[in-house]
Amino acid sequence: MSNSKGILYIVATPIGNLQDITQRALDTFQKVDLIAAEDTRHSGLLLSHYGIKKPFFALHDHNEQQKAGTLVEKLLQGINIALISDAGTPLISDPGFHLVRQCRQAGIQVVPLPGACAAITALCASGIASDRFCFEGFLPAKSKARLDKLKNVAEEDRTLIFYESTHRILDSLVDMQTVFGKARYVVLAREITKTWETIHGDHLADLLAWLQEDPNRTKGEMVLIVEGKSQEENSEEISPQAIKALELIGRELPLKKAAAIVAELYGYKKNQLYQFGLEFLS
């Protein structure tokens, strides 16, 4: 038995495009003794692509609390371990928290290797404020719990980031519309770094309609970047003159264009006018 402790390396892996692996990640895989993976078959394909053969240890949501102690014992014996998830950065809506916490409590060195992260990749391409944001991970599967979760962040003025699956994307957007309103601006980033990568932003009502036009648009792994609530917009009352102008112009032009024109004429935010039009003039 070695007297020195092993090191736990937290290694980010590609979220789609295999070329996004870092050289440091590949070097780390070569030197560790064991790789703890969420899905050993999935990760085996990645490592096989790069000609790396190492023993695996399955660590996933269903066994982490029970198995983390086993890995800590191995680290205490001097075994070096790399922790990876199916894609992206471990612990970001993926297993690893219990293991890392136990390692730190045991005085085991934890070395993070930066790399791909779907949330950050989507955020930087969204065009929505990125200086302050909240990562909320996956929303609950059931509508009641999902609505409660959304209500908890409804007043948040920071950008919100959610992960969502192909099976629940439409239901989640419907619930977001219920809580945030039809005009809240959202960017959907789908299949990031993959062949069918799509990044599309619109107001919730229009984003829903766009998705419903083509079932293929709801397929794949998704990130939702939601604009934070604007305190300025919600504190302003729309004048009767602006409402009348919105109504008249809206008869001749699409609501989005009408809102932009009235916003320019009367000094309001176009999102505020668009929201009003959706709720009261549609």
PDB file of N, CA and C in Angstrom, residues 208-215 217:
ATOM      1  N   LEU A 208     -42.786  28.850 -28.785  1.00  0.00           N
ATOM      2  CA  LEU A 208     -43.632  27.665 -28.753  1.00  0.00           C
ATOM      3  C   LEU A 208     -44.207  27.361 -30.134  1.00  0.00           C
ATOM      4  N   ALA A 209     -44.708  28.396 -30.786  1.00  0.00           N
ATOM      5  CA  ALA A 209     -45.284  28.212 -32.123  1.00  0.00           C
ATOM      6  C   ALA A 209     -44.224  27.704 -33.102  1.00  0.00           C
ATOM      7  N   TRP A 210     -43.023  28.229 -32.993  1.00  0.00           N
ATOM      8  CA  TRP A 210     -41.927  27.824 -33.880  1.00  0.00           C
ATOM      9  C   TRP A 210     -41.585  26.354 -33.679  1.00  0.00           C
ATOM     10  N   LEU A 211     -41.538  25.905 -32.437  1.00  0.00           N
ATOM     11  CA  LEU A 211     -41.248  24.507 -32.154  1.00  0.00           C
ATOM     12  C   LEU A 211     -42.353  23.587 -32.669  1.00  0.00           C
ATOM     13  N   GLN A 212     -43.586  24.030 -32.532  1.00  0.00           N
ATOM     14  CA  GLN A 212     -44.722  23.195 -32.931  1.00  0.00           C
ATOM     15  C   GLN A 212     -44.848  23.073 -34.447  1.00  0.00           C
ATOM     16  N   GLU A 213     -44.179  23.954 -35.176  1.00  0.00           N
ATOM     17  CA  GLU A 213     -44.225  23.891 -36.639  1.00  0.00           C
ATOM     18  C   GLU A 213     -43.482  22.670 -37.181  1.00  0.00           C
ATOM     19  N   ASP A 214     -42.483  22.200 -36.465  1.00  0.00           N
ATOM     20  CA  ASP A 214     -41.640  21.109 -36.949  1.00  0.00           C
ATOM     21  C   ASP A 214     -41.199  20.240 -35.768  1.00  0.00           C
ATOM     22  N   PRO A 215     -41.684  18.999 -35.706  1.00  0.00           N
ATOM     23  CA  PRO A 215     -41.330  18.102 -34.595  1.00  0.00           C
ATOM     24  C   PRO A 215     -39.823  17.899 -34.440  1.00  0.00           C
ATOM     25  N   ARG A 217     -37.609  20.062 -34.416  1.00  0.00           N
ATOM     26  CA  ARG A 217     -37.046  21.144 -33.609  1.00  0.00           C
ATOM     27  C   ARG A 217     -37.108  20.845 -32.112  1.00  0.00           C
TER      28      ARG A 217
END
